[in-house]
Amino acid sequence: MKKLLWLALLASGACLADDNAQFQPAETNVWGAEYPRVDSAGRVQVRIKAPDASKVKLNFWSGPKVDMEKQADGYWTVTTSPLVPGLHYYVINVDGLDASDPGSRAYFGGTRYASAVEVPEPGSNYYAIQAVPHGQVREVWYDSKVTGSWRHALVYLPPDYEAQPKKRYPVLYLQHGGGEDETGWIRQGRANFILDNLIAKHEAAPMIVVMAYGYARRAGAAAPDLTPAAMGSPQGARARDEMARTFEDEVTQVLVPFVDKTYRTRADRDHRAMAGLSMGGFQTFHITLKHLDLFSYIGGFSGAGGMMDDGPPDLKNGFDGAFAEPAVFNRKVHVMYLGVGTAEPERFQARLRGLHEALEKGGIEHVWWQSPGTDHEWQTWRRNLKDFASRLFRSAQESK
C-alpha cells in the first residue's frame, strides 16, 4: 500500500513538473524575468513577491480578475484560464493598491504605464519581427501654432526609403486610442513589423506611417475637467467637441504640412490615408469627412463617427453632409473601413454595426470587417491594420 501511495505521489509530481515545463517566459518580460509565463493553451502564470501582504489579486483589464495564492516563501502565484491571443494589460492589486508587475515591461495605456503580457497567436507571424527588410521608426518633434507647444510623433519610413532618394511615398496617419499615446502603435501594436512583413510579401504598398499624440489643447485655453463626472455633463460634451476641433486643426494645419515638408511624400489626397483605433477612429472620421480634399482613405478600428450619438445614424444631415450624395462620396473615397472585435463590449459592436447597416442601406461603399474572438484590445487592431493597410494605395502602386 505504501508503495502504491509513493508511486501516486511521484506520478502527480511528474505531471506538475511537466505542466510547469510547458510554460515559457512571456516575450513582453523585462530581461531575465521568469514570470509572467505563458503556455501553448494561452494560460498565464503570474508570480510576485509580497511577504507582508494580506490579499493580492491579478486584474486583467479585458480578462480574468482572480485572487492569487500566497506561498510559504512569501511569493504570490496564480495560473489563469486560457486567454485569447494578443497583448493584455494587467495590474496586480496588493492590499488595495494597483501595482505594476516588476517582471513585465511597462506600456502606456489607460492613462498610465501598466504591465502587459503577450499571448502568442498559433501559426500567425504577421506582427512578428522576421528576416525581411525593415523600415525605420523615427521620433520627431514639431512646433505647433495651434497648441502653442512642441508636439511629439513617431514616423515609420519603409525599408527602401533611404535607398531610393528620388522616390516619393503615400502617407497613412495612424491614431492611438483614448488613454494611450503616440507610442502605442509601435510598442503595443507592432505596426512597423506589420508593415515590414506586408511590404516584403508585396501585400501592401511601401508607405510612410505617422503616429501623432492625439490629445490637443488650443494655445491659451484652460485645461478641461476630464473627471468622469465632468465628462458626462453638458460642459464635458463641449470640452470633447473643442478637443476634437483643436486636434482637427492640429492635423490639417500643422501636422500634414510638417510631414509633407520633412519627408518625401506624395502630397495629394489620393496618396493620403487616416485611420485610428477607438478614440482615434472617432478622430479619423471627424477629420477626414470634413476634409475630403486632403484624404481619400478612411479607417475606423473599434471607433468611428457618430459613436457618441444615440439613435440611428443620420446620413442625410449628419457627418457634416459627407454621405448626403452617395455617388459623389463613392467617387471621392477609395476605401472606407470599419473594423470591430466580436468579443468587444456590446456598445462598441452595436454602434459600429448600426453605422455599417446604415451605410449599406444608404449605398455608401465601405468595408465591414470583424475580428473573431477578440475584445477591445490590440489583437483586434493589429488585425484591422493588416487588412486595412493591404487595401491602401494599390492602384497607385500598380500603375507604376
XYZ file of C-alpha atoms in Angstrom:
400
model
C 0.000 0.000 0.000
C 2.820 2.398 0.885
C 4.454 1.570 -2.434
C 1.276 2.447 -4.338
C 0.959 5.749 -2.454
C 4.582 6.588 -3.185
C 4.102 5.851 -6.896
C 0.981 8.034 -6.969
C 2.869 10.933 -5.391
C 5.699 10.521 -7.883
C 3.225 10.486 -10.767
C 1.442 13.636 -9.564
C 4.775 15.394 -9.084
C 5.870 14.401 -12.568
C 2.606 15.736 -14.025
C 3.070 19.047 -12.189
C 6.659 19.330 -13.384
C 5.616 18.525 -16.942
C 2.818 21.102 -16.733
C 5.199 23.780 -15.489
C 7.698 22.891 -18.207
C 5.129 23.909 -20.819
C 5.152 27.486 -19.532
C 7.730 29.854 -21.012
C 8.641 33.422 -20.008
C 6.498 35.918 -21.927
C 8.200 37.866 -24.687
C 6.948 41.070 -23.012
C 9.045 40.432 -19.876
C 11.966 42.560 -18.802
C 15.332 40.948 -19.449
C 15.916 37.836 -17.357
C 12.472 37.709 -15.734
C 10.988 34.209 -15.484
C 7.459 35.483 -14.811
C 4.876 36.091 -16.129
C 4.868 32.858 -18.129
C 2.607 31.612 -20.929
C 1.825 28.120 -22.194
C 0.637 26.918 -25.608
C -3.009 26.997 -24.488
C -2.784 30.704 -23.643
C -2.754 30.263 -19.862
C -0.701 32.830 -17.959
C 1.221 32.309 -14.715
C 1.996 35.372 -12.614
C 4.270 35.381 -9.573
C 5.104 38.324 -7.346
C 6.894 38.684 -4.008
C 4.819 40.411 -1.314
C 5.525 38.609 2.006
C 3.743 41.192 4.168
C 0.595 41.461 2.036
C -2.705 40.004 3.213
C -4.542 39.963 -0.143
C -3.220 40.040 -3.714
C -5.342 39.999 -6.850
C -4.475 39.769 -10.550
C -6.595 42.122 -12.670
C -6.608 41.842 -16.461
C -8.400 44.849 -17.944
C -10.226 42.779 -20.566
C -9.899 39.383 -18.959
C -9.914 37.437 -15.706
C -9.770 39.080 -12.288
C -8.582 36.415 -9.872
C -7.197 36.093 -6.352
C -3.567 34.997 -6.081
C -2.405 32.384 -3.570
C 0.331 33.010 -1.041
C 3.187 30.505 -0.929
C 5.402 29.637 2.023
C 8.328 31.632 0.590
C 6.338 34.918 0.519
C 5.554 34.773 -3.194
C 2.005 35.006 -4.524
C 1.121 32.961 -7.616
C -1.787 32.260 -9.924
C -2.435 30.472 -13.211
C -5.228 31.895 -15.351
C -7.652 30.165 -17.645
C -6.673 30.379 -21.355
C -6.626 33.914 -22.784
C -7.204 34.809 -26.421
C -4.042 35.671 -28.366
C -2.704 39.203 -28.158
C -1.371 41.791 -25.755
C -3.264 42.006 -22.463
C -2.889 44.888 -19.991
C -2.996 43.981 -16.309
C -2.212 45.242 -12.820
C -1.594 43.437 -9.538
C -3.664 44.719 -6.647
C -1.757 44.412 -3.373
C -3.914 45.187 -0.350
C -5.981 47.640 -2.359
C -3.108 49.296 -4.247
C -2.829 48.726 -8.015
C 0.814 47.984 -8.824
C 2.798 47.051 -11.903
C 4.445 43.659 -12.218
C 8.228 44.156 -11.934
C 8.689 41.221 -14.320
C 6.798 42.921 -17.169
C 7.777 45.808 -19.372
C 5.638 48.897 -18.929
C 3.234 50.040 -21.660
C 1.337 53.319 -21.688
C -2.396 52.555 -21.608
C -5.382 53.637 -19.554
C -3.639 56.995 -18.905
C -0.733 55.313 -17.082
C 2.092 52.875 -17.518
C 0.854 49.349 -16.900
C 2.046 45.768 -17.187
C 1.108 43.618 -20.156
C 1.627 40.056 -21.310
C 1.777 38.846 -24.902
C -0.117 35.617 -25.601
C 1.130 34.278 -28.966
C -1.322 33.517 -31.749
C -0.526 29.994 -33.031
C 0.515 29.911 -36.685
C 0.459 33.699 -37.039
C 3.579 35.795 -37.591
C 2.353 38.863 -39.455
C 3.199 41.119 -36.476
C 6.444 39.344 -35.512
C 9.924 40.503 -36.415
C 11.091 38.429 -39.375
C 14.091 38.133 -41.700
C 12.804 40.738 -44.156
C 13.948 44.297 -44.954
C 12.971 46.602 -42.102
C 11.847 50.185 -42.111
C 12.888 52.790 -39.582
C 10.842 54.343 -36.786
C 11.913 57.910 -36.053
C 10.944 60.221 -33.214
C 10.198 63.770 -34.284
C 9.261 66.984 -32.534
C 7.445 69.796 -34.315
C 6.322 73.255 -33.251
C 2.546 73.719 -33.328
C 0.956 77.119 -33.792
C -2.409 75.574 -32.882
C -1.429 74.342 -29.411
C 1.422 76.794 -28.864
C 3.687 73.912 -27.869
C 6.139 71.348 -29.166
C 4.421 68.168 -30.279
C 5.798 64.620 -30.482
C 5.195 61.981 -33.148
C 6.632 58.684 -34.354
C 7.201 58.200 -38.083
C 7.666 54.854 -39.826
C 9.714 55.033 -43.026
C 9.513 51.990 -45.341
C 12.566 49.749 -45.920
C 13.683 51.336 -49.206
C 13.258 54.969 -48.105
C 16.992 55.691 -47.755
C 17.991 53.590 -50.776
C 15.559 55.376 -53.111
C 16.335 59.095 -52.627
C 14.170 60.203 -55.559
C 11.125 58.115 -54.680
C 8.070 59.654 -53.034
C 5.654 57.779 -50.802
C 1.989 57.826 -49.776
C 1.213 58.536 -46.119
C -1.019 56.870 -43.532
C -1.829 58.922 -40.430
C -2.473 56.319 -37.715
C -4.012 57.350 -34.379
C -3.972 55.702 -30.953
C -6.932 55.246 -28.627
C -8.134 57.004 -25.508
C -5.739 56.859 -22.566
C -2.834 55.847 -24.819
C -0.279 57.892 -26.711
C 1.695 58.026 -29.940
C 3.970 55.153 -28.882
C 1.109 52.646 -28.743
C 1.013 51.597 -32.385
C 4.715 50.710 -32.294
C 5.203 49.306 -28.777
C 1.853 47.555 -28.351
C 0.574 47.296 -31.905
C 3.850 46.438 -33.688
C 2.730 48.450 -36.684
C 6.288 48.640 -38.040
C 6.600 44.845 -38.199
C 3.133 44.521 -39.732
C 4.118 46.958 -42.493
C 7.567 45.395 -42.968
C 6.036 41.960 -43.471
C 3.240 43.140 -45.773
C 5.649 45.139 -47.936
C 8.113 42.246 -48.153
C 5.327 39.979 -49.470
C 4.087 42.691 -51.866
C 0.785 42.721 -49.999
C 0.978 46.441 -49.220
C 2.405 49.461 -50.982
C 5.508 50.976 -49.334
C 4.200 53.881 -47.284
C 5.116 56.356 -44.579
C 3.117 55.990 -41.350
C 2.732 58.951 -38.985
C 1.620 58.339 -35.393
C 0.937 61.580 -33.538
C -0.168 62.385 -29.998
C -3.960 62.540 -30.115
C -4.690 64.973 -27.292
C -4.549 68.692 -28.044
C -5.453 71.887 -26.199
C -5.639 75.168 -28.081
C -2.988 77.734 -27.213
C -4.101 79.861 -24.271
C -7.094 77.682 -23.390
C -7.662 76.462 -19.830
C -7.218 72.770 -19.120
C -10.590 70.963 -19.277
C -12.009 68.942 -16.397
C -11.579 65.334 -17.547
C -13.028 63.625 -14.475
C -15.754 61.062 -15.265
C -18.453 63.215 -13.641
C -17.480 66.271 -15.652
C -17.185 64.401 -18.960
C -20.771 63.170 -18.574
C -22.120 66.710 -18.254
C -23.020 69.272 -20.957
C -19.790 71.088 -20.124
C -17.928 67.831 -20.701
C -19.575 67.416 -24.094
C -18.484 70.914 -25.051
C -14.944 70.151 -23.877
C -14.843 66.989 -26.023
C -16.075 68.947 -29.033
C -13.436 71.614 -28.508
C -10.672 68.998 -28.178
C -11.902 67.388 -31.404
C -11.845 70.719 -33.239
C -8.405 71.554 -31.863
C -6.969 68.209 -32.963
C -8.605 68.665 -36.376
C -6.769 71.985 -36.784
C -3.583 70.410 -35.444
C -3.652 67.668 -38.074
C -4.773 69.693 -41.079
C -2.937 72.970 -40.409
C 0.276 71.753 -38.746
C 0.977 68.010 -38.900
C 0.211 67.308 -42.556
C 2.209 70.333 -43.804
C 5.111 69.398 -41.496
C 5.197 65.819 -42.791
C 4.967 66.909 -46.432
C 7.807 69.390 -45.896
C 10.035 66.998 -43.914
C 9.629 63.724 -45.838
C 9.388 62.694 -49.479
C 5.631 62.333 -49.632
C 3.152 62.204 -52.470
C 1.355 65.262 -51.169
C -2.152 64.849 -52.567
C -5.419 63.367 -51.334
C -5.128 60.234 -53.494
C -1.988 59.273 -51.559
C -3.102 60.242 -48.070
C -4.962 57.999 -45.588
C -6.048 58.276 -41.981
C -7.129 55.585 -39.528
C -7.329 55.095 -35.791
C -8.480 52.812 -33.015
C -11.334 53.641 -30.633
C -10.918 57.384 -29.885
C -8.553 57.547 -32.857
C -11.299 56.123 -35.067
C -13.664 58.865 -33.936
C -10.967 61.465 -34.628
C -10.349 59.957 -38.058
C -13.985 60.267 -39.103
C -14.305 63.728 -37.566
C -11.307 64.987 -39.566
C -11.473 63.123 -42.860
C -15.192 63.592 -43.557
C -14.707 67.353 -43.190
C -11.531 67.333 -45.288
C -12.081 65.068 -48.254
C -9.849 67.482 -50.132
C -6.976 66.055 -48.044
C -7.869 62.364 -47.516
C -9.241 59.567 -49.713
C -8.768 56.555 -47.401
C -10.598 56.329 -44.061
C -10.318 53.633 -41.375
C -12.109 53.206 -38.055
C -10.980 50.348 -35.803
C -13.454 49.905 -32.907
C -14.383 53.554 -33.337
C -15.900 55.865 -35.938
C -18.054 58.929 -36.374
C -21.361 59.039 -34.516
C -20.162 56.753 -31.705
C -21.323 59.254 -29.064
C -24.779 59.777 -30.615
C -27.960 57.982 -29.589
C -30.332 56.692 -32.235
C -29.687 55.523 -35.808
C -27.048 57.358 -37.884
C -28.437 60.250 -39.953
C -26.597 60.010 -43.260
C -28.514 62.847 -44.886
C -27.941 65.550 -42.287
C -25.181 64.214 -40.050
C -21.467 63.581 -40.614
C -21.039 67.116 -41.947
C -23.044 66.173 -45.027
C -20.328 63.834 -46.335
C -22.797 60.990 -47.028
C -25.648 63.136 -48.398
C -24.775 62.240 -52.003
C -23.602 58.605 -52.054
C -22.392 58.629 -55.660
C -20.217 61.682 -55.017
C -18.776 60.187 -51.826
C -18.055 56.851 -53.516
C -16.124 58.606 -56.270
C -14.034 60.600 -53.793
C -13.200 57.953 -51.196
C -11.162 54.973 -52.384
C -11.579 52.914 -49.186
C -13.706 53.452 -46.099
C -13.186 50.765 -43.485
C -14.967 49.733 -40.283
C -13.493 47.056 -38.017
C -14.522 45.617 -34.644
C -13.818 42.559 -32.492
C -16.625 40.056 -31.981
C -15.878 39.913 -28.225
C -15.891 43.690 -27.705
C -18.416 45.290 -25.356
C -21.856 45.402 -26.937
C -21.926 49.195 -27.068
C -18.998 49.212 -29.497
C -20.385 46.416 -31.614
C -23.913 47.856 -31.689
C -22.850 51.385 -32.652
C -20.452 50.226 -35.354
C -22.884 47.616 -36.659
C -25.573 50.290 -36.800
C -23.299 52.567 -38.828
C -22.365 49.703 -41.146
C -26.032 48.843 -41.747
C -26.937 52.488 -42.349
C -24.080 52.906 -44.825
C -25.056 49.708 -46.592
C -28.680 50.808 -46.833
C -27.631 54.274 -47.987
C -25.433 52.984 -50.801
C -22.143 54.132 -49.266
C -19.356 51.766 -50.320
C -17.274 50.533 -47.391
C -15.519 47.533 -45.877
C -17.025 45.878 -42.777
C -14.576 43.524 -41.053
C -14.996 41.655 -37.767
C -12.073 40.179 -35.836
C -13.173 36.785 -34.494
C -12.959 36.273 -30.738
C -11.100 39.474 -29.819
C -12.059 42.213 -27.384
C -11.358 45.970 -27.257
C -7.638 45.167 -27.302
C -4.583 45.291 -29.519
C -5.134 41.978 -31.317
C -8.299 43.400 -32.868
C -6.431 46.492 -34.028
C -3.384 44.588 -35.301
C -5.692 42.516 -37.467
C -7.515 45.647 -38.598
C -4.268 47.353 -39.561
C -3.050 44.319 -41.508
C -6.275 44.180 -43.504
C -6.651 47.950 -43.945
C -3.025 48.584 -44.961
C -3.238 45.910 -47.663
C -6.062 47.906 -49.281
C -4.232 51.247 -49.399
C -2.699 52.928 -52.429
C -2.923 49.762 -54.505
C -3.997 51.440 -57.734
C -1.150 53.931 -57.396
C 1.327 51.115 -56.815
C 0.068 49.020 -59.735
C 0.235 51.974 -62.139
C 3.979 52.382 -61.658
